[in-house]
Structures are given as C-alpha cells and as structure tokens.
XYZ file of C-alpha atoms in Angstrom:
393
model
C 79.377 105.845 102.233
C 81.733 107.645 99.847
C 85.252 105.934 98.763
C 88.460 107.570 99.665
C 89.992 108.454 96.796
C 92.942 105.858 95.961
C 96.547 107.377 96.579
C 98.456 108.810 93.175
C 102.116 106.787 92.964
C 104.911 108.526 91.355
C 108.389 107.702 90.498
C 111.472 107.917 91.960
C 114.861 109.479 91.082
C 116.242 106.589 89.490
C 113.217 106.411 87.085
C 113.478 110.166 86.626
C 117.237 109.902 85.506
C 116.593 107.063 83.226
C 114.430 109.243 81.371
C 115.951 112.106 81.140
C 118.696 110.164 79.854
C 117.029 108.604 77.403
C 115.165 111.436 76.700
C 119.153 113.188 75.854
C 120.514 110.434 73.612
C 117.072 110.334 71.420
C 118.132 114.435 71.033
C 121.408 113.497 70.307
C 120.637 110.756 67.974
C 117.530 111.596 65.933
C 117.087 115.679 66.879
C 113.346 114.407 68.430
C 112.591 116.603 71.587
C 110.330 114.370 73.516
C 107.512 115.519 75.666
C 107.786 111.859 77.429
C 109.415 108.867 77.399
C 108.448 105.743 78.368
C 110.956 103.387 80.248
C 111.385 99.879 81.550
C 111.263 99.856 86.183
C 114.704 98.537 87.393
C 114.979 94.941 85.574
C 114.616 92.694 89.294
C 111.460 95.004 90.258
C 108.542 93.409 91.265
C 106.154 94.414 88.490
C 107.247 95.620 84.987
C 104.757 97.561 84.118
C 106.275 100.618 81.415
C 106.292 103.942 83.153
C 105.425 107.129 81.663
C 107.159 109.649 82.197
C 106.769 113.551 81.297
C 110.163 115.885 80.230
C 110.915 119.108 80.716
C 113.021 120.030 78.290
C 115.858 118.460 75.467
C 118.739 121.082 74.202
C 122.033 120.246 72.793
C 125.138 120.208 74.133
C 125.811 119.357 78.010
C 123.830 120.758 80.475
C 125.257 124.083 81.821
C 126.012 122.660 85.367
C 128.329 119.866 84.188
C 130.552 121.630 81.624
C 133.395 121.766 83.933
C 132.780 118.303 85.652
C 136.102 116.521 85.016
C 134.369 114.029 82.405
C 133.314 116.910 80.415
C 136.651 117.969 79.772
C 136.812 117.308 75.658
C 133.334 117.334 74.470
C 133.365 117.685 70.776
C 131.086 119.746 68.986
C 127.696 118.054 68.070
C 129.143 115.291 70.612
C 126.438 116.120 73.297
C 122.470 116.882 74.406
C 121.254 117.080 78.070
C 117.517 116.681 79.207
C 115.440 117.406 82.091
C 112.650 115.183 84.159
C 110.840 116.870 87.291
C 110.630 114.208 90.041
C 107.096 113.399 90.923
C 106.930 111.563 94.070
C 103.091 111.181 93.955
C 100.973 111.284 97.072
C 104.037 110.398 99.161
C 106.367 113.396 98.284
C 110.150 113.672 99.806
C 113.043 115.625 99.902
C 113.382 115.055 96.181
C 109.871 115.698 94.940
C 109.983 118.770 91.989
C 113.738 118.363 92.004
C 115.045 118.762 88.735
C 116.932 115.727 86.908
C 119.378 116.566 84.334
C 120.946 113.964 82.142
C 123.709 114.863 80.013
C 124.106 111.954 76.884
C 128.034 112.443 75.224
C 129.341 110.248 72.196
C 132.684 109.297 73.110
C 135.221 108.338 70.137
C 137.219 106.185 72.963
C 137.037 103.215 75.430
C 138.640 104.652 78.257
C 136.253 105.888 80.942
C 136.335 109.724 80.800
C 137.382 111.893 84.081
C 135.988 110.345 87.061
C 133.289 108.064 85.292
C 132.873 104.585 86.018
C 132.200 101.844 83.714
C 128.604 100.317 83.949
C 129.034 98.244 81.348
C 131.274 96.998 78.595
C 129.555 95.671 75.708
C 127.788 95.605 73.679
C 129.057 99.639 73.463
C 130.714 100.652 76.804
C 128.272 102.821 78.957
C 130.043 104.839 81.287
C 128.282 107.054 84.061
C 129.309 110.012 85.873
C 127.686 111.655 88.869
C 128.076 116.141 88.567
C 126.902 119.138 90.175
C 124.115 117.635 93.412
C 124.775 114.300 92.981
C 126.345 112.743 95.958
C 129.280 111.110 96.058
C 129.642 107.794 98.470
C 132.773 108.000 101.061
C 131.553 105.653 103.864
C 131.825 101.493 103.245
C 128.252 99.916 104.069
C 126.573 101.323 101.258
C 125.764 99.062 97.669
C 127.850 101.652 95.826
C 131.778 101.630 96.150
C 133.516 104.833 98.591
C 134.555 107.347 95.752
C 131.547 106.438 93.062
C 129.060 108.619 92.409
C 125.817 107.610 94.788
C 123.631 105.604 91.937
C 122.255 102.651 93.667
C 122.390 99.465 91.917
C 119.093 99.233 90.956
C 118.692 102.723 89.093
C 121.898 101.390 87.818
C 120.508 98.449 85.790
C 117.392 100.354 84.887
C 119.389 103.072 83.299
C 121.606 99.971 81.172
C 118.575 98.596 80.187
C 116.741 101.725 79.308
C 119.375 103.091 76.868
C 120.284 99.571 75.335
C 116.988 100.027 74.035
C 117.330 103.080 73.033
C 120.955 102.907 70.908
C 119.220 99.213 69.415
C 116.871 101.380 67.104
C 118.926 103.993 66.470
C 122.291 104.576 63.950
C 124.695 105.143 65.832
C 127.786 107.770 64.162
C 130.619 106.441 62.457
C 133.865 106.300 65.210
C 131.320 106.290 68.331
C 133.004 103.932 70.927
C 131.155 104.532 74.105
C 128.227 106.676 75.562
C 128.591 108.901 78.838
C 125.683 110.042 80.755
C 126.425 112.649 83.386
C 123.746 113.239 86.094
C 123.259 116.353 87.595
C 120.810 118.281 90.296
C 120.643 121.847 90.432
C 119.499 122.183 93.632
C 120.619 118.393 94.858
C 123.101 119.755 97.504
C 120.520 121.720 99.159
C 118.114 118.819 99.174
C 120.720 116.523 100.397
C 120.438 118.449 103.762
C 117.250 117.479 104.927
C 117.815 113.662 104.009
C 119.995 111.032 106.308
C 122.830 111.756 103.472
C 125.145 113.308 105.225
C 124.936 110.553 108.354
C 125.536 107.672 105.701
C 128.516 109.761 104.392
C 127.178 110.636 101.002
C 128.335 114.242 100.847
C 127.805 117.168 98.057
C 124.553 115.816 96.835
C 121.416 113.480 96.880
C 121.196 109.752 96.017
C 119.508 108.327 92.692
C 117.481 105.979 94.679
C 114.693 103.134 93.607
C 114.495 99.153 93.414
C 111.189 99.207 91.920
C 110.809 102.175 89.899
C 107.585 103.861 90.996
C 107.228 105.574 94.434
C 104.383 104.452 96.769
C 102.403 106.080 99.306
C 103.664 105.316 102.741
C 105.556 102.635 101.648
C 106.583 100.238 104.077
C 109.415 99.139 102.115
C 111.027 102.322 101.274
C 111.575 102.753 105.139
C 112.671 99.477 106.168
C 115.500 99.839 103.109
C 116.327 103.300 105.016
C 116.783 100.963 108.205
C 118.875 98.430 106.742
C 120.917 100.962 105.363
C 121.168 102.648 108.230
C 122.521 99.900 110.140
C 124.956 98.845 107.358
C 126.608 102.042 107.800
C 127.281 101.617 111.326
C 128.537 98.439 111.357
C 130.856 99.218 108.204
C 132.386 101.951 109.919
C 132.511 100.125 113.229
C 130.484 102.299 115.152
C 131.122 102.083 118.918
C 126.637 100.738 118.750
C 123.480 101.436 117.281
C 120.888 104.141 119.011
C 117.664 102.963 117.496
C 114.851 105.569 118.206
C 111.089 105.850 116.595
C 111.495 109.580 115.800
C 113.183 113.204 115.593
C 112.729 114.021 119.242
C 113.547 110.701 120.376
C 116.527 110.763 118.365
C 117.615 113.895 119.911
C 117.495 112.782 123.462
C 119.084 109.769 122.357
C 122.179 111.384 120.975
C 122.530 113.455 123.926
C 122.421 110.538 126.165
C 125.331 109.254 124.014
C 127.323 112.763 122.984
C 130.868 110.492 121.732
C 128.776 108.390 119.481
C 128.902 109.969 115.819
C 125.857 110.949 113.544
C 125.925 107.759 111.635
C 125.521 105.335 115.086
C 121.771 106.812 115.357
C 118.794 105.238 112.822
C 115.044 106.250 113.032
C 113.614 103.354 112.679
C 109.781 104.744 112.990
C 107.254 102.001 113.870
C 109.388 98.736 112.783
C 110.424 97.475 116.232
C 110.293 94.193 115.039
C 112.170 94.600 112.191
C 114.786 96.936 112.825
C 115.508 94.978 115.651
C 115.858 91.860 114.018
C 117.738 93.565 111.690
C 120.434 95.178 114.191
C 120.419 92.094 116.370
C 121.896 90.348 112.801
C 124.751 93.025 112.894
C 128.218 93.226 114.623
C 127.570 96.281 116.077
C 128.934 95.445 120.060
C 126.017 98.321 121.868
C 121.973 97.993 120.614
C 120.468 101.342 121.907
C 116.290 101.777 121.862
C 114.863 105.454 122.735
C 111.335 106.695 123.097
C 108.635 108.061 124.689
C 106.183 106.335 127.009
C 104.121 105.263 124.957
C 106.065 103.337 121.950
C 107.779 101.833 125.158
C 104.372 100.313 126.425
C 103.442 98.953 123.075
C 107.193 97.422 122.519
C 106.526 96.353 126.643
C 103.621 94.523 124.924
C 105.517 92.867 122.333
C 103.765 94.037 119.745
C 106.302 93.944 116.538
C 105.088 97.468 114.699
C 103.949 100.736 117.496
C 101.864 102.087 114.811
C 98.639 103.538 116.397
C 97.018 101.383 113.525
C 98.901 98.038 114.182
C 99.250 98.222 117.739
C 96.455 99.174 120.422
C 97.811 100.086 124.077
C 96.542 97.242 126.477
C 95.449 99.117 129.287
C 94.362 96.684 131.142
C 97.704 95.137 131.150
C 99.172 98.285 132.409
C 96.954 99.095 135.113
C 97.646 95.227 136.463
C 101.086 95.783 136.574
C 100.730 99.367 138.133
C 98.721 97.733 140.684
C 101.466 95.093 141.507
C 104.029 98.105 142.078
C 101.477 99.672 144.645
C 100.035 101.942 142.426
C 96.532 102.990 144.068
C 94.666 103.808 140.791
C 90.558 102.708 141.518
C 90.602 101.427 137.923
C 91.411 105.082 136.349
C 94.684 103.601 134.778
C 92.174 101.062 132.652
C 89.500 103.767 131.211
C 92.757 105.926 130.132
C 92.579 106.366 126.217
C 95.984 107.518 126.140
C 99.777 106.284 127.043
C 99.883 110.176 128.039
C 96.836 110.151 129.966
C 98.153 106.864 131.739
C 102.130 108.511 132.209
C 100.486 111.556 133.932
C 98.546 109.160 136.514
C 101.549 107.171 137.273
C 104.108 110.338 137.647
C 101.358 111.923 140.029
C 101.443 108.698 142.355
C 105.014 109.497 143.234
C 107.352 107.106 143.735
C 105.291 103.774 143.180
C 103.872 105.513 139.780
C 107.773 105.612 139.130
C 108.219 101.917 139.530
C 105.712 100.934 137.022
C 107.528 103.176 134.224
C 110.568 101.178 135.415
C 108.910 97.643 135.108
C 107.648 98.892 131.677
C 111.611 99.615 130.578
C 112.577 96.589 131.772
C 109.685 94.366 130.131
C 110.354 96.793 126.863
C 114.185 95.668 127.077
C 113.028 91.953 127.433
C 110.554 92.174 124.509
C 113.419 94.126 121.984
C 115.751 91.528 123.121
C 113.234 88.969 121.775
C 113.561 90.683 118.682
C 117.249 91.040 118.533
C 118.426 87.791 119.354
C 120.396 89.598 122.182
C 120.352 92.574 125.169
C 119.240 95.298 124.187
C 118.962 98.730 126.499
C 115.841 100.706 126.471
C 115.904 104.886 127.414
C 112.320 105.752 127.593
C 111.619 109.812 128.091
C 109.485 112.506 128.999
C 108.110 115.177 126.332
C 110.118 117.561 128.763
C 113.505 115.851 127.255
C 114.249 114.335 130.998
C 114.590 110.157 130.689
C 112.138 108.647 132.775
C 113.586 105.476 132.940
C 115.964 102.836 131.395
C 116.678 99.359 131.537
C-alpha cells in the first residue's frame, strides 16, 4: 500500500513580514539584495525551528504604496529600502496565500514615533511600526491589538523585534540613527480582507498580520479555534445583544435571518468544535448563546459528541431510530440501516407529524448536550437544506 504523501506547511503573514523586513534593513544597511532570509518563529512558539524564507525583491527607497502614508512624510534621501515576501500558505492556502508582503525599513534621526506609528519597543534603539496601504486597522475592543493600531497581532509583533534585533546587532549602524521604522504594506490586502471575518471583527481597510507559531499547518486545528475565541471576544467587547454559533456558511445564513437586529459581529462559525466553542462562549458575558445547523450536526451534538466532524463523530443510528420509535415513528428498522443523517431526515419528514416529533426531541436533547458544554442554556435552530427551520429548542 502506497503512503500519502505528507502535507507541505508554509508560513504565515507574520513570518512573511518579518522577512521582508529584514530582508529591507540588510538593503539599507549593507546594499545585499537577498534571495532569502532566514528568521527566528514568534519567540513563545512552540518549536523554534529557523524558517526559510524566499524574497521577491529588495530596492531602495520606500515602497511605492506607502510614500504618502503619514509616517512617510520626511524620508531623507538614502534614509530608506522596502522588500517583498510572497505568502506561502503551504497545503492549507487562505485568503492570504500569494499575497504580496511589502516591508518598508526607514532610519529615523529622532525618537519620536513618526505619523501614526506606534512604538514596539524602546531600547536598545526604538523600533517603531506602522501599518500602510492593505493593512487593517483595528476599531472594535476584543481584539489583542489596541482600537486605532494597525492590526499586527502580538505574536508577529515579537517575532518582528526579535528578528531585526538580530539583524541591527551585526550590522553598523549610521552616525545620528535614533530609531528604525518599518511600514507594512499589501497591495492587494483590501481586496483580500473581503473574503476573511475582517470586516465582522471591525478590522477595516485591510488584512491582519496573523501567526503565534510562525509556520502555517494543514488543517490546523488551532488556527480555527483562535478564529473562535476571537470571534467571541469581539462580541462580548462590543456587548453584543448574544452569540449565534453555527457550523457553516449556510447555517450562518439562516441563522442571521432568524436574528435580522443582531449585527455581523454577534455570528461565529465555529465549524466542527461544539465542544469547544461552546465552552468557550459559555465562559463569556454574552446574555443570548445561539446554535444553528442542519440535521445532521444536530444529531451528532444530540449525541454529545464534542467535535461533528464526519471523522470524529459517527451518527448512532441506532440511537435515533429508538427514539423515533418512542415518538410513534413506524419505521420496520429502516431508520437503523440509514447511512446518512439525510437519508434518516427524509424518513422522519415522510412519517408526518410523529417523524416531526423526533426532529423536535433531537433539538431539545441537542440544547441539553450544548448546555453541557456551556455551563448554561443554550437554544438550538436546526434547518432544512430548503432554508425552512425544522425545529428549535
């Protein structure tokens, strides 16, 4: 039996603007146009293993999308280089995968932070940052970075201090150099930022510069449960009026219809991580916990099963048909050789009003098993692929 072939990681944007930083200032300092650079992960990440990554392309002077960004506003000559990294994300690409990173590196003869830049730290030469053209810019609390700062998590944060510490330590700096800018840039980052959950968390005009471990991994658990918990941050922050938790697009849809005065940033796909997410809203202040889906996440949740992956969690039919049969449901054992929750839905909808009290029972026990989760009451929507709701509880 052949081996599947193992799944290619790549990096994510944080790691890509730490290099093309670093990539800028080595321009700037020594004239060397490097083909790659090879930088530290974020300094708390799991495993420090040096990544390598590839650049585009070094020039001098600031990139040509941030010469008008307020921090740009008194470059002098020879002050300046920009370089560019193409995000990889690997097997697992997103939104941001072939975006283009610019970095812009300026020599500043001053301590005061530039334009809109914000200090990220103060000695041993103060490092400023600035977020330009497709960067996003935070205006919701919830989120690690402050409303008004340039959206840079924390993490890439630290792994861009690190990363050019190291840099300026082997290199001579000028003579009346007093601080380093770097200004990050996307061409195309307000475009991206359109397809992601930006705009819900309030990031606006741009993408985020994301990572807390450096490298991007296939289907990574983690990366979506940090989307969760971000998620719900927001909501609570802004004192949403509840949380609509659903395990998809469609789902999500319905969901916001069934609550039209709740605003964008109330609703999280939380995917397969009942369990989780739950656990994770139930911890919240949020006064309303909302749960949409189809019939069969609902079953599986029903179940109590803590992820409704297809891989983690296998429908007990048997279950099902005993409770169908306790609501009246005539089924001659069909219900238990079904192989799918949509096999089983269309059985129970064609025995009429009985077939409708099991989809009831399974909202209810679905509410019962997500208030498990929670800690508290939680109310289920379950619906059909026609949009109608089936049920609730």
């Amino acid at each position: 039996m052949s081996r599947a072939p193992s799944l290619r990681e790549g990096f994510t944007t944080g790691s890509a603007a730490t290099a093309a930083a670093v990539a800028a200032l080595r321009f700037l300092l020594r004239g060397e146009r490097a083909a790659e650079v090879v930088v530290m992960p974020p300094p708390r990440a799991e495993i420090q293993t040096p990544l390598r990554i590839p650049v585009a392309a070094c020039a001098s002077g600031p990139a040509p999308d941030v010469r008008d960004c307020p921090a740009c506003a008194a470059i002098l000559p020879g002050s300046a280089a920009h370089a560019c990294v193409i995000k990889d994300g690997g097997d697992d690409p997103d939104a941001t995968h072939k975006a283009e990173i610019r970095a812009t590196a300026i020599l500043l003869s001053g301590t005061e932070a530039p334009g809109d830049a914000v200090l990220l730290e103060a000695s041993p030469l103060p490092l400023f940052l600035a977020g330009g053209p497709g960067i996003g810019r935070v205006t919701l609390p919830g989120l690690p970075v402050p409303v008004g700062q340039p959206a840079v998590n924390p993490a890439p944060r630290a792994q861009l201090c690190a990363a050019l510490r190291d840099a300026l330590a082997s290199a001579s700096l000028p003579s009346g150099v007093a601080g380093l800018l770097i200004v990050l840039s996307v061409p195309e980052g307000r475009a991206i930022a359109a397809h992601t959950f930006n705009p819900r968390l309030g990031i606006v005009d741009g993408i985020s510069i994301l990572g807390t471990q450096g490298t991007v991994r296939p289907f990574s658990h983690a990366a979506w449960q940090a989307s969760i918990a971000q998620g719900v941050a927001v909501a609570e922050a802004t004192a949403c009026p509840g949380l609509g938790m659903s395990t998809g697009r469609r789902s999500e849809r319905l969901l916001m219809a069934r609550y039209p005065d709740w605003p964008a940033r109330a609703f999280v796909q939380v995917a397969d991580f009942a369990a989780f997410s739950l656990q994770h809203a139930g911890r919240s202040s949020l006064p309303l916990l909302v749960w949409g889906c189809f019939f069969g996440k609902a079953v599986k949740l029903a179940q109590g099963h803590a992820s409704t992956h297809a891989r983690d969690a296998v429908l007990d039919m048997a279950r099902l048909a005993d409770l169908a049969t306790a609501c009246g449901v005539a089924h001659d054992g069909a219900l238990r050789s079904c192989v799918t929750a949509a096999h089983a839905l269309e059985l129970l909808l064609a025995a009429g009003a009985p077939g409708r009290r099991v989809v009831a029972a399974v909202a209810r026990e679905a509410a019962a098993a997500a208030a498990r989760f929670a800690g508290r009451s939680v109310r289920v929507h379950i619906f059909a692929d026609d949009g109608s709701e089936l049920a609730s509880a």
